Structure formats: structure tokens, C-alpha cells
């Protein structure tokens, strides 16, 4: 096991589970919002992630990194309830979380998937209307819409356009705007900058930073670009071959000269 | 003029039923991904039952139509709930093929059962409207033809507005665009699919009853409609319901005029010719485009 900087623990290339139990000094608000214990999950009986335990506190932004095929998306989808874990328990706001996306959306979860994240054949307005259905009531939806309009004005300027005709960055902003329509407690993001030009990726992360810092929204974000991720998150989980190999604070990761051992 | 006019009316009447059947088949295929051949069975059952109930046990028209419609709707929804979903759960990657084969089996089995119950050569008719004939200039327009045309187009327009202007319609289009993403945004995709089956089966029921009123109901009446429905649905893919309606009408007119000019054998063939021309057009479109680009580059 290797340790980098203050308060960071990484299992250096092994499947050492003791790394999971390491304590990390983080900026955490009171209590845990999402807690997952010893989660094993996958597809058609084959585990893609094994024995993973993670948590996200109220108002905390947490990252997940790992190489391609490490199991990051599976973990995120399991946290959202899209995949039923084979083993382990997940609780959200202190209550057991079912593998049911609708129930979890009502409880305050939202996800922005990695690809095909908007309904391309529907207009921008129709995409937003679909998301708006999940708001508690009309007043909450109006307020979310207003806030989202300030954050992503370009999306609101193009309401009549087909979502499929937007640029990659605009589509990504639309998908985040859609997820904000029901004012979720925890926003799950799967590689929000994939396929985006650097300037657009920067704008997407500006918006995420505003959500985390100004509104105290909890965020769990899978991202390959550490440069972007570390602008927003407080700490990062590291996954390799379907197992959690460690956890580091953003502060300690920033001080690193390279990240090779993380991937 | 009189014969051309009559052919025009026949083509428009048949075309409106092809249009509605195509819109229904397209809705179920593109939203749910099911190749719902069994649409023809429930269409046939509704038409057959309504006409049989009026003719044999002498029910009055209202209850016969209502029960026939309910049977068609229940059959369609049961097909989804009992057959297709079970195949989805159990057949894994082969569920599309499984649904296709099961649906085909339902058509064959359903028609055989209807043949046994209602007698193989049975042909019943239900008088939906009085046998009046109006005249538009010199063209005779039977009231039943006008009724079929109007009912089909009203249903097409309602379907157009339901899909484009209501929350339920948006959800259907969202499931059509990406069902996994739709679930990520809180849409109950299974419920939406069941609602689609409800709507499509209701349309099938209405069409079956109209067919029984305009022509006759037979145990195998569902076979023809499904062919036309598939052709119209594929020709109208990614187009609005209204455009699908116009495609159905065009098909009805082509079929009617080919029949009028060249006889019934060619009339049956024309539908396949149209489909093959369309498929060839799709297949060769990239090659034609490349040829044009090359020619414009060398010009």
C-alpha cells in the first residue's frame, strides 16, 4: 500500500481491501446522504464490481476514478438503483434504497448518464418538460427552472430546437439542466466531459462547481479528467478491476506530480 | 368519370384504414420495439365478434361493438403482459426473435381458433350506418365509406395531438427515443408500453369493426391488414402521424387504380412493389449520393 500526502490512502496495484477502511480528512457536512456497504453488482449474474463501500455526505462532492472498464459506470448505476446489487446494502438519507429508479428519483436522486443523455428527437423544451414531471409540485418546478435558466441560459434560448441538433456541450448542459428540474439532493454524473472540447468541458465543470459551492448540492461524479474533477470534488474514490483500491482527498491529489498508479 | 370517381373513393377509404393501421403498428413497433404481428388477430377478433354477435345471437349493435372493442383491447394487452414480457425476461438476447415468432404464432393460432369457433368459411357483416349513397358531382360516395374515412382521420388527428401535445405522448416519444434514458428521468417504461398496447389494440378493434361494417368479417381478415400496416409504418418511419396518414392514402389510391386498370392480381402485387422500391431507395441512397458527389467534383 502506498500513501500520498496528508490523509490519503491508495492500495498500490493490489486488491487490498483494508484501503477501503482508511480514514480520509474531508470537508463533510453533518451525516451521510448516501451509504453503500460491501456492494457487489454486475450484469446477468457476472459481477462487474465487488465488495465496494462508499459514502457521500450532505453537501459533499465526491469523485470516482479508474481505468476504462474498471466498473465506475456500474457503480454509479447501482447507486442510482438502475442495477440491483447481488450483495450489500445501499441507504439514501438513512433509508434502504431500492433498485427502482422512479422511487429513488422521488427520494432525491438524479443521474446524468455518460452517453445519449438527452432525447435527440424531442425539442429542448420537451426534454425539460419530461424532467419537470419529477418535481414535487409546480412551484418547486418553477423555482428549479428559474435557477437552471440562470445556470444554463444557452439551453433556454434554444427551447424550440431539437435536442439532437445541439452541440455536444449544449446537450450536456441540457442533461444537467434536466436533472436539476426536481432539485435532487444528490446528483450522479457519469463522465460529464467525455467527447467535449476543453473549453466546453471547462464550462460544464464551472456549472457543477456552482451547484456544489453555491447551492451545497451533493455530487458523485465519475470522471477520467482529474484536472476537471479536482476543481469540484472534496475527495476521490479509486477503482481498479471492479474493486475499490483507495480513497484520496482532492487536496492531496492536487499535490501529486503524476497519477499513473491510480489507473 | 363515374368509375374513376368510384375508384378514387374506394382508394381513399381503404387508404384511410391502411393509414390508421400503419400509425398503430408504427407506434407499437417504434416505441416498444415489438414486432407486433398479433395486432392482426385482435383486429380480426373485434371485427368478427361484433359482426357475429349482431348476426347470430342478435345482440343490438351498441353492446356488440363495446364487447368486441373490449375483447380486442384485452387481447392486445394480454399479449404484451403474458407473452412478450415473459419472453423478454426469459429469452435474454433472443427476445426480439422470440417476440416475432410468438406473435406470428398468435396470428396463425388465433385465426385457426376463430375458424373453429365461428366456422372456417364464416363471413359476417354488421350494418354500422344506413345504406345511403351521397353524390359528389357525379361520384357516388356510400355513407359507410365516408364514415370509415372520417373515423380513421379523426383518430389519426387525435393520435397526432396526443403524441405531440400531451405529457403522455411526450413520454411515449421519449421511450421511443431511448427507453433506458427515459427510465433515468423517472418514466415508468413498462407502464408506457402497456398504454401503447392499450391504444394500439383499441385502434385495431375500431378498424376491425369498421372492416366488418364496410366489407365483411372473416376469421383471416387480420392477415391483410398487418401487411398494409407494416408497409405504411416503415414508409412513414420518423414522419408525423399526419404524413403517415397521407402515405396510407397514397398506398390506397395506388392500389385502387392499379386494380381498376390492371386487375386484382396486380393490385395485390403493388403493395410489395412499393415496399421494395422504398427498401431499394434506402439501400442505394448512399451509393447514389456518392455518385452525385463524384460527378459534381469532376464537373
Coordinates of C-alpha atoms in Angstrom, one line a residue:
Chain A
X1 CA 0.0 0.0 0.0
X2 CA 1.3 3.4 -0.8
X3 CA 0.3 6.7 0.8
X4 CA 0.4 10.0 -0.9
X5 CA 0.2 13.2 1.1
X6 CA -1.9 14.0 4.0
X7 CA -5.0 12.0 4.6
X8 CA -4.8 9.9 1.5
X9 CA -4.7 6.1 1.1
X10 CA -4.2 4.1 -2.0
X11 CA -3.6 0.4 -2.4
X12 CA -0.8 0.3 -4.9
X13 CA -2.0 -2.1 -7.5
X14 CA -3.3 -4.8 -5.3
X15 CA -6.9 -5.7 -4.3
X16 CA -6.2 -4.8 -0.7
X17 CA -9.5 -4.1 0.9
X18 CA -8.0 -2.6 4.0
X19 CA -7.6 0.5 1.9
X20 CA -11.4 1.0 2.0
X21 CA -11.4 1.4 5.7
X22 CA -8.9 4.2 5.7
X23 CA -9.9 7.5 7.2
X24 CA -9.8 10.5 5.0
X25 CA -9.9 14.0 6.2
X26 CA -12.7 15.6 4.1
X27 CA -15.0 18.5 4.2
X28 CA -18.1 16.8 5.2
X29 CA -21.4 18.3 6.4
X30 CA -23.4 16.6 9.1
X31 CA -24.2 12.9 8.5
X32 CA -24.2 10.7 5.4
X33 CA -26.5 11.2 2.5
X34 CA -25.6 8.1 0.6
X35 CA -24.0 5.0 2.1
X36 CA -23.2 1.8 0.3
X37 CA -21.8 -1.2 2.1
X38 CA -20.0 -4.1 0.5
X39 CA -21.7 -3.8 -2.8
X40 CA -21.3 -6.5 -5.4
X41 CA -23.1 -5.8 -8.7
X42 CA -23.0 -6.6 -12.4
X43 CA -24.9 -7.9 -15.3
X44 CA -26.6 -11.3 -15.9
X45 CA -25.0 -12.9 -12.8
X46 CA -21.5 -11.7 -13.6
X47 CA -20.1 -9.2 -11.1
X48 CA -18.5 -6.1 -12.5
X49 CA -17.8 -4.5 -9.1
X50 CA -17.1 -6.4 -5.9
X51 CA -17.3 -5.6 -2.3
X52 CA -17.3 -1.8 -2.7
X53 CA -18.2 0.5 0.2
X54 CA -18.6 4.3 -0.4
X55 CA -20.4 7.2 1.1
X56 CA -21.4 10.7 0.2
X57 CA -22.1 13.3 2.9
X58 CA -24.7 16.1 2.8
X59 CA -23.3 18.9 0.6
X60 CA -20.3 16.9 -0.3
X61 CA -18.8 16.4 -3.8
X62 CA -17.1 13.1 -4.4
X63 CA -15.3 11.7 -7.4
X64 CA -14.8 8.2 -8.7
X65 CA -11.8 7.5 -11.0
X66 CA -10.4 4.4 -12.6
X67 CA -9.3 2.9 -15.8
X68 CA -11.7 2.0 -18.7
X69 CA -13.8 -1.0 -17.7
X70 CA -12.9 -0.6 -14.0
X71 CA -16.6 -0.6 -13.1
X72 CA -17.2 3.1 -12.5
X73 CA -20.4 3.3 -14.5
X74 CA -21.7 0.0 -13.0
X75 CA -21.1 1.5 -9.5
X76 CA -22.9 4.7 -10.4
X77 CA -25.8 2.9 -11.9
X78 CA -26.1 0.7 -8.8
X79 CA -26.1 3.8 -6.6
X80 CA -29.0 5.2 -8.7
X81 CA -31.0 2.0 -8.5
X82 CA -30.7 1.1 -12.2
X83 CA -28.9 -2.2 -11.3
X84 CA -29.9 -4.4 -8.4
X85 CA -26.8 -5.3 -6.2
X86 CA -26.1 -9.0 -5.8
X87 CA -24.8 -8.3 -2.4
X88 CA -24.5 -5.4 0.0
X89 CA -26.8 -2.6 1.2
X90 CA -27.3 0.9 0.0
X91 CA -29.1 3.6 2.0
X92 CA -30.1 7.1 1.0
X93 CA -31.0 9.7 3.6
X94 CA -30.8 6.9 6.2
X95 CA -33.4 4.7 4.5
X96 CA -32.7 1.5 2.5
X97 CA -32.6 2.3 -1.2
X98 CA -34.5 0.0 -3.6
X99 CA -33.3 -0.9 -7.1
X100 CA -36.1 1.3 -8.5
X101 CA -35.2 4.4 -10.4
X102 CA -38.6 6.1 -10.0
X103 CA -38.6 5.7 -6.3
X104 CA -35.1 7.0 -6.0
X105 CA -35.8 10.0 -8.1
X106 CA -38.7 10.8 -5.8
X107 CA -36.3 10.4 -2.8
X108 CA -34.0 13.0 -4.3
X109 CA -31.5 11.3 -6.7
X110 CA -30.7 12.3 -10.2
X111 CA -28.3 10.9 -12.8
X112 CA -26.7 12.3 -15.9
X113 CA -25.5 9.2 -18.0
X114 CA -22.3 9.1 -20.0
X115 CA -23.7 8.9 -23.4
X116 CA -27.0 9.5 -25.2
X117 CA -28.1 11.7 -22.3
X118 CA -30.9 13.7 -24.0
X119 CA -33.8 12.7 -26.1
X120 CA -32.4 13.7 -29.5
X121 CA -35.7 13.5 -31.4
X122 CA -37.6 15.8 -28.9
X123 CA -37.2 19.5 -28.7
X124 CA -35.2 21.1 -25.8
X125 CA -38.5 22.3 -24.3
X126 CA -39.9 18.8 -24.4
X127 CA -36.8 17.3 -22.8
X128 CA -37.2 19.8 -20.0
X129 CA -40.9 19.1 -19.7
X130 CA -40.2 15.4 -19.3
X131 CA -37.8 16.1 -16.4
X132 CA -40.2 18.6 -14.9
X133 CA -42.7 15.8 -14.2
X134 CA -40.4 14.7 -11.4
X135 CA -40.7 17.9 -9.4
X136 CA -42.7 17.8 -6.2
X137 CA -45.1 20.5 -7.4
X138 CA -45.5 23.3 -9.9
X139 CA -43.9 25.9 -7.6
X140 CA -40.8 23.7 -7.0
X141 CA -40.6 23.1 -10.7
X142 CA -40.8 26.8 -11.5
X143 CA -38.1 27.6 -9.0
X144 CA -35.9 24.9 -10.3
X145 CA -36.5 26.1 -13.8
X146 CA -35.6 29.7 -12.9
X147 CA -32.3 28.6 -11.2
X148 CA -31.5 26.3 -14.0
X149 CA -32.1 29.1 -16.6
X150 CA -29.5 31.2 -14.8
X151 CA -27.0 28.4 -14.8
X152 CA -27.5 27.4 -18.4
X153 CA -29.0 30.3 -20.3
X154 CA -28.0 28.8 -23.7
X155 CA -30.3 25.9 -23.1
X156 CA -33.3 28.1 -22.5
X157 CA -32.5 30.2 -25.6
X158 CA -32.9 27.1 -27.8
X159 CA -36.1 25.6 -26.5
X160 CA -37.7 25.1 -29.9
X161 CA -34.6 23.3 -31.3
X162 CA -34.4 19.5 -31.5
X163 CA -32.1 18.4 -28.7
X164 CA -30.2 16.3 -31.3
X165 CA -29.2 19.5 -33.1
X166 CA -27.4 21.0 -30.1
X167 CA -23.7 20.8 -29.8
X168 CA -22.1 18.2 -27.5
X169 CA -21.5 20.8 -24.8
X170 CA -25.0 22.2 -25.0
X171 CA -26.5 18.7 -24.9
X172 CA -24.5 18.0 -21.8
X173 CA -25.7 21.3 -20.2
X174 CA -29.3 20.3 -21.2
X175 CA -28.9 17.0 -19.5
X176 CA -27.7 18.6 -16.3
X177 CA -30.4 21.2 -16.5
X178 CA -33.0 18.3 -16.9
X179 CA -31.6 16.6 -13.8
X180 CA -31.9 19.8 -11.8
X181 CA -35.6 20.1 -12.5
X182 CA -36.6 18.2 -9.5
X183 CA -34.0 19.7 -7.2
X184 CA -32.2 16.5 -6.3
X185 CA -30.3 16.0 -3.1
X186 CA -27.6 14.0 -4.9
X187 CA -26.6 14.4 -8.5
X188 CA -24.8 11.4 -10.0
X189 CA -22.7 12.2 -13.1
X190 CA -21.1 9.8 -15.5
X191 CA -18.1 11.3 -17.3
X192 CA -19.7 14.7 -18.0
X193 CA -16.8 15.9 -20.1
X194 CA -16.4 12.9 -22.4
X195 CA -16.2 13.9 -26.0
X196 CA -16.2 17.6 -25.2
X197 CA -13.7 20.2 -26.3
X198 CA -11.6 21.5 -23.4
X199 CA -13.4 24.9 -23.3
X200 CA -16.8 23.3 -23.2
X201 CA -15.7 20.8 -20.5
X202 CA -14.5 23.8 -18.5
X203 CA -17.9 25.4 -18.8
X204 CA -19.7 22.2 -17.7
X205 CA -17.4 21.9 -14.6
X206 CA -18.0 25.7 -13.9
X207 CA -21.7 24.8 -13.6
X208 CA -21.0 21.8 -11.4
X209 CA -18.8 23.9 -9.1
X210 CA -21.6 26.5 -8.8
X211 CA -24.0 23.7 -7.9
X212 CA -21.7 22.3 -5.3
X213 CA -20.3 25.5 -3.8
X214 CA -23.3 27.9 -4.0
X215 CA -26.2 25.5 -3.5
X216 CA -24.5 22.8 -1.5
X217 CA -25.7 20.1 -3.8
X218 CA -24.2 16.7 -3.2
X219 CA -22.4 15.3 -6.2
X220 CA -21.0 11.9 -7.0
X221 CA -19.1 12.2 -10.3
X222 CA -17.3 9.6 -12.4
X223 CA -14.6 11.4 -14.5
X224 CA -11.5 10.5 -16.3
X225 CA -10.2 14.0 -16.4
X226 CA -8.7 14.6 -13.0
X227 CA -7.9 18.2 -13.8
X228 CA -11.6 19.0 -14.1
X229 CA -12.7 16.7 -11.4
X230 CA -10.4 18.1 -8.7
X231 CA -11.8 21.6 -9.3
X232 CA -15.1 20.4 -7.8
X233 CA -14.8 17.4 -5.6
X234 CA -13.7 17.1 -2.0
X235 CA -12.3 13.6 -2.3
X236 CA -12.0 10.8 -4.8
X237 CA -12.6 7.0 -4.7
X238 CA -10.2 5.0 -6.9
X239 CA -11.5 1.8 -8.6
X240 CA -9.5 -0.8 -10.3
X241 CA -10.8 -4.1 -11.8
X242 CA -14.1 -3.7 -10.1
X243 CA -12.6 -3.2 -6.6
X244 CA -12.1 -0.1 -4.6
X245 CA -8.4 0.3 -4.0
X246 CA -8.3 3.5 -2.2
X247 CA -9.6 7.0 -1.4
X248 CA -7.8 10.3 -1.5
X249 CA -8.6 13.9 -0.7
X250 CA -8.7 16.4 -3.6
X251 CA -6.1 18.4 -1.7
X252 CA -3.6 15.5 -1.7
X253 CA -4.3 14.6 -5.3
X254 CA -3.6 18.1 -6.4
X255 CA -0.1 17.9 -4.9
X256 CA 0.8 14.8 -6.9
X257 CA 3.2 15.0 -9.8
X258 CA 1.6 12.0 -11.6
X259 CA -1.4 9.8 -11.4
X260 CA -0.1 6.7 -13.0
X261 CA -0.7 4.4 -10.0
X262 CA -4.3 5.4 -9.8
X263 CA -5.3 4.0 -13.2
Chain B
X1 CA -65.6 9.8 -64.8
X2 CA -68.1 7.8 -62.6
X3 CA -65.8 4.8 -62.5
X4 CA -62.7 6.8 -61.8
X5 CA -64.6 8.7 -59.1
X6 CA -65.7 5.4 -57.5
X7 CA -62.1 4.1 -57.7
X8 CA -61.0 7.3 -56.0
X9 CA -63.5 6.9 -53.2
X10 CA -62.6 3.2 -52.7
X11 CA -58.9 4.1 -52.7
X12 CA -59.3 6.9 -50.1
X13 CA -61.5 4.7 -47.9
X14 CA -59.1 1.8 -48.0
X15 CA -56.1 4.2 -47.7
X16 CA -57.5 5.7 -44.5
X17 CA -57.7 2.3 -42.9
X18 CA -54.1 1.5 -44.0
X19 CA -53.0 4.8 -42.6
X20 CA -54.6 4.2 -39.2
X21 CA -53.3 0.6 -39.1
X22 CA -49.8 1.8 -40.1
X23 CA -49.8 4.5 -37.5
X24 CA -50.8 1.9 -34.8
X25 CA -48.3 -0.6 -36.0
X26 CA -45.6 2.0 -36.2
X27 CA -46.4 3.3 -32.7
X28 CA -46.1 -0.2 -31.1
X29 CA -43.0 -1.1 -33.1
X30 CA -41.0 2.1 -32.7
X31 CA -42.0 2.8 -29.0
X32 CA -41.8 -0.8 -27.7
X33 CA -39.5 -2.5 -30.2
X34 CA -42.1 -5.3 -30.5
X35 CA -42.8 -6.7 -34.0
X36 CA -46.5 -7.0 -33.0
X37 CA -47.9 -9.2 -35.8
X38 CA -50.6 -10.3 -33.3
X39 CA -52.2 -6.8 -33.9
X40 CA -54.0 -8.6 -36.8
X41 CA -55.5 -11.2 -34.5
X42 CA -57.1 -8.8 -32.1
X43 CA -58.3 -6.6 -35.1
X44 CA -59.8 -9.8 -36.5
X45 CA -61.4 -10.8 -33.3
X46 CA -63.0 -7.4 -32.7
X47 CA -64.5 -7.3 -36.2
X48 CA -65.5 -10.9 -36.2
X49 CA -67.1 -10.8 -32.8
X50 CA -69.1 -7.6 -33.4
X51 CA -70.5 -8.9 -36.7
X52 CA -71.1 -12.4 -35.3
X53 CA -72.9 -11.1 -32.2
X54 CA -75.2 -9.0 -34.3
X55 CA -75.9 -11.7 -36.9
X56 CA -76.1 -14.9 -34.8
X57 CA -77.3 -14.3 -31.3
X58 CA -78.9 -11.0 -32.5
X59 CA -77.3 -8.6 -30.0
X60 CA -78.0 -5.0 -30.6
X61 CA -75.2 -3.0 -32.2
X62 CA -74.1 -1.0 -29.2
X63 CA -73.3 -3.8 -26.8
X64 CA -71.8 -5.9 -29.6
X65 CA -69.4 -3.1 -30.6
X66 CA -68.5 -2.4 -27.0
X67 CA -67.8 -6.0 -26.1
X68 CA -65.9 -6.5 -29.4
X69 CA -63.7 -3.5 -28.6
X70 CA -63.1 -4.7 -25.0
X71 CA -62.1 -8.1 -26.3
X72 CA -59.6 -6.6 -28.8
X73 CA -58.1 -4.3 -26.1
X74 CA -57.9 -7.1 -23.5
X75 CA -56.3 -9.4 -26.1
X76 CA -53.7 -6.9 -27.1
X77 CA -52.8 -6.0 -23.6
X78 CA -52.7 -9.7 -22.5
X79 CA -50.3 -10.4 -25.4
X80 CA -47.9 -7.8 -24.0
X81 CA -48.3 -8.8 -20.4
X82 CA -48.3 -12.6 -20.7
X83 CA -46.4 -13.4 -23.9
X84 CA -44.0 -10.6 -24.8
X85 CA -42.8 -9.7 -21.2
X86 CA -42.3 -13.3 -20.4
X87 CA -40.2 -13.7 -23.5
X88 CA -38.3 -10.6 -22.6
X89 CA -37.5 -12.0 -19.2
X90 CA -36.6 -15.5 -20.3
X91 CA -35.2 -15.2 -23.8
X92 CA -32.5 -12.6 -23.0
X93 CA -30.7 -11.6 -26.2
X94 CA -33.1 -13.6 -28.3
X95 CA -36.2 -11.8 -27.1
X96 CA -36.7 -9.8 -30.3
X97 CA -36.8 -13.0 -32.4
X98 CA -38.9 -14.7 -29.7
X99 CA -41.5 -11.9 -29.8
X100 CA -41.6 -12.1 -33.6
X101 CA -42.1 -15.8 -33.7
X102 CA -44.6 -15.8 -30.8
X103 CA -46.5 -13.0 -32.5
X104 CA -46.6 -14.9 -35.8
X105 CA -47.8 -18.0 -33.8
X106 CA -50.6 -16.0 -32.3
X107 CA -51.8 -14.9 -35.7
X108 CA -51.8 -18.5 -37.0
X109 CA -53.3 -19.9 -33.8
X110 CA -55.8 -17.1 -33.4
X111 CA -57.1 -17.4 -36.9
X112 CA -57.4 -21.2 -36.5
X113 CA -59.4 -20.8 -33.3
X114 CA -61.6 -18.2 -34.8
X115 CA -62.2 -20.5 -37.8
X116 CA -63.2 -23.3 -35.3
X117 CA -65.5 -21.1 -33.2
X118 CA -67.1 -19.0 -36.0
X119 CA -66.8 -21.7 -38.7
X120 CA -63.9 -21.6 -41.3
X121 CA -65.8 -20.0 -44.1
X122 CA -67.8 -17.7 -42.0
X123 CA -68.4 -14.2 -43.3
X124 CA -70.4 -11.8 -41.2
X125 CA -71.3 -8.2 -41.7
X126 CA -72.5 -5.5 -39.3
X127 CA -74.6 -2.6 -40.5
X128 CA -72.9 0.4 -38.9
X129 CA -74.8 3.1 -40.8
X130 CA -77.8 3.2 -43.1
X131 CA -77.1 2.1 -46.7
X132 CA -77.2 5.7 -48.1
X133 CA -75.2 6.9 -51.1
X134 CA -74.3 10.5 -51.4
X135 CA -73.2 12.1 -54.7
X136 CA -70.2 14.4 -55.0
X137 CA -70.6 15.8 -58.5
X138 CA -71.1 12.6 -60.4
X139 CA -69.1 10.5 -57.9
X140 CA -71.2 8.1 -55.7
X141 CA -70.0 8.2 -52.1
X142 CA -71.5 5.5 -49.9
X143 CA -72.2 6.6 -46.3
X144 CA -70.2 3.7 -44.9
X145 CA -67.1 4.8 -47.0
X146 CA -67.5 8.3 -45.7
X147 CA -67.9 7.0 -42.1
X148 CA -64.8 4.8 -42.4
X149 CA -62.7 7.7 -43.9
X150 CA -63.9 10.2 -41.2
X151 CA -63.4 7.8 -38.3
X152 CA -59.9 6.9 -39.4
X153 CA -58.9 10.5 -40.0
X154 CA -60.4 11.7 -36.7
X155 CA -58.5 9.0 -34.9
X156 CA -55.3 9.9 -36.8
X157 CA -55.6 13.6 -35.8
X158 CA -56.4 12.7 -32.2
X159 CA -53.3 10.4 -32.1
X160 CA -51.2 13.2 -33.6
X161 CA -52.3 15.6 -30.9
X162 CA -52.0 13.0 -28.2
X163 CA -48.4 12.2 -29.2
X164 CA -47.3 15.8 -29.7
X165 CA -49.2 17.9 -27.2
X166 CA -49.7 15.8 -24.1
X167 CA -47.4 14.7 -21.3
X168 CA -48.2 11.0 -22.0
X169 CA -47.4 11.5 -25.7
X170 CA -44.0 13.0 -24.8
X171 CA -43.3 10.1 -22.5
X172 CA -44.1 7.7 -25.4
X173 CA -41.8 9.5 -27.7
X174 CA -39.1 9.6 -25.0
X175 CA -39.4 5.8 -24.6
X176 CA -39.2 5.5 -28.4
X177 CA -36.0 7.7 -28.5
X178 CA -34.2 6.0 -25.6
X179 CA -36.0 3.7 -23.2
X180 CA -33.1 3.4 -20.7
X181 CA -32.7 7.2 -20.6
X182 CA -36.5 7.6 -20.2
X183 CA -36.2 5.4 -17.1
X184 CA -33.3 7.5 -15.8
X185 CA -35.7 10.5 -16.0
X186 CA -38.4 8.8 -14.0
X187 CA -40.6 7.4 -16.7
X188 CA -42.2 4.1 -15.9
X189 CA -41.3 2.5 -19.3
X190 CA -43.3 -0.7 -18.6
X191 CA -46.5 1.4 -17.9
X192 CA -45.9 3.4 -21.0
X193 CA -45.5 0.3 -23.1
X194 CA -48.7 -1.1 -21.7
X195 CA -50.6 2.1 -22.5
X196 CA -49.2 1.9 -26.1
X197 CA -50.6 -1.6 -26.3
X198 CA -54.0 -0.3 -25.0
X199 CA -54.1 2.4 -27.6
X200 CA -52.9 0.2 -30.5
X201 CA -55.4 -2.6 -29.6
X202 CA -58.2 -0.1 -29.3
X203 CA -57.3 1.2 -32.8
X204 CA -57.1 -2.3 -34.0
X205 CA -60.6 -3.0 -32.6
X206 CA -62.1 0.0 -34.2
X207 CA -60.5 -0.9 -37.5
X208 CA -61.8 -4.4 -37.3
X209 CA -65.3 -3.3 -36.6
X210 CA -65.1 -0.7 -39.5
X211 CA -63.9 -3.5 -41.8
X212 CA -66.8 -5.7 -40.7
X213 CA -69.2 -2.8 -41.4
X214 CA -67.7 -1.7 -44.8
X215 CA -66.9 -5.1 -46.2
X216 CA -67.2 -8.3 -44.2
X217 CA -65.6 -10.0 -41.2
X218 CA -63.8 -13.3 -41.8
X219 CA -61.5 -15.4 -39.5
X220 CA -58.5 -14.5 -41.6
X221 CA -59.2 -10.8 -42.0
X222 CA -56.2 -9.8 -39.8
X223 CA -53.6 -11.2 -42.2
X224 CA -54.1 -8.5 -44.9
X225 CA -54.3 -5.5 -42.5
X226 CA -51.0 -6.4 -40.9
X227 CA -49.2 -6.4 -44.2
X228 CA -50.5 -3.0 -45.1
X229 CA -49.8 -1.7 -41.6
X230 CA -46.1 -2.9 -41.8
X231 CA -45.6 -1.2 -45.2
X232 CA -47.2 2.1 -44.1
X233 CA -45.3 2.1 -40.8
X234 CA -41.9 1.6 -42.5
X235 CA -42.6 4.1 -45.3
X236 CA -43.7 6.6 -42.6
X237 CA -40.8 6.0 -40.2
X238 CA -39.6 9.2 -38.5
X239 CA -42.5 11.1 -40.0
X240 CA -45.5 12.7 -38.3
X241 CA -48.8 10.9 -37.9
X242 CA -50.4 13.1 -40.5
X243 CA -47.7 12.3 -43.0
X244 CA -48.3 8.6 -42.2
X245 CA -51.9 9.2 -43.0
X246 CA -51.1 10.7 -46.4
X247 CA -48.8 7.7 -47.1
X248 CA -51.6 5.3 -46.3
X249 CA -53.9 7.3 -48.6
X250 CA -51.4 7.2 -51.4
X251 CA -51.0 3.5 -51.0
X252 CA -54.8 3.0 -51.0
X253 CA -55.1 5.1 -54.2
X254 CA -52.2 3.4 -56.0
X255 CA -53.7 0.0 -55.1
X256 CA -57.2 1.0 -56.2
X257 CA -56.2 2.5 -59.5
X258 CA -53.8 -0.4 -60.3
X259 CA -56.7 -2.8 -59.6
X260 CA -59.0 -0.7 -61.8
X261 CA -56.6 -0.6 -64.7
X262 CA -54.8 -3.9 -64.5
X263 CA -57.0 -6.2 -62.4
X264 CA -56.9 -7.7 -59.0
X265 CA -53.8 -9.8 -59.3
X266 CA -51.6 -6.8 -59.9
X267 CA -53.5 -4.9 -57.2
X268 CA -52.2 -7.4 -54.6
X269 CA -48.7 -7.1 -56.0
X270 CA -48.5 -3.3 -56.0
X271 CA -48.1 -3.2 -52.2
X272 CA -44.9 -5.2 -52.4
X273 CA -43.6 -3.3 -55.3
X274 CA -44.0 -0.1 -53.3
X275 CA -42.2 -1.6 -50.3
X276 CA -39.3 -3.0 -52.5
X277 CA -38.9 0.3 -54.2
X278 CA -38.7 2.0 -50.8
X279 CA -36.2 -0.5 -49.4
X280 CA -34.1 -0.3 -52.6
X281 CA -34.2 3.5 -52.3
X282 CA -32.9 3.3 -48.7
X283 CA -30.2 0.7 -49.7
X284 CA -28.9 2.6 -52.7
X285 CA -29.3 6.1 -51.3
X286 CA -25.6 6.3 -50.1
X287 CA -24.3 5.0 -53.4
X288 CA -26.5 7.4 -55.4
X289 CA -25.3 10.3 -53.1
X290 CA -21.6 9.2 -53.7
X291 CA -22.2 9.0 -57.4
X292 CA -23.6 12.6 -57.5
X293 CA -20.7 13.9 -55.4
X294 CA -18.2 12.3 -57.7
X295 CA -19.9 13.7 -60.7
X296 CA -20.2 17.2 -59.2
X297 CA -16.5 17.0 -58.2
X298 CA -15.4 16.1 -61.8
X299 CA -17.7 18.7 -63.4

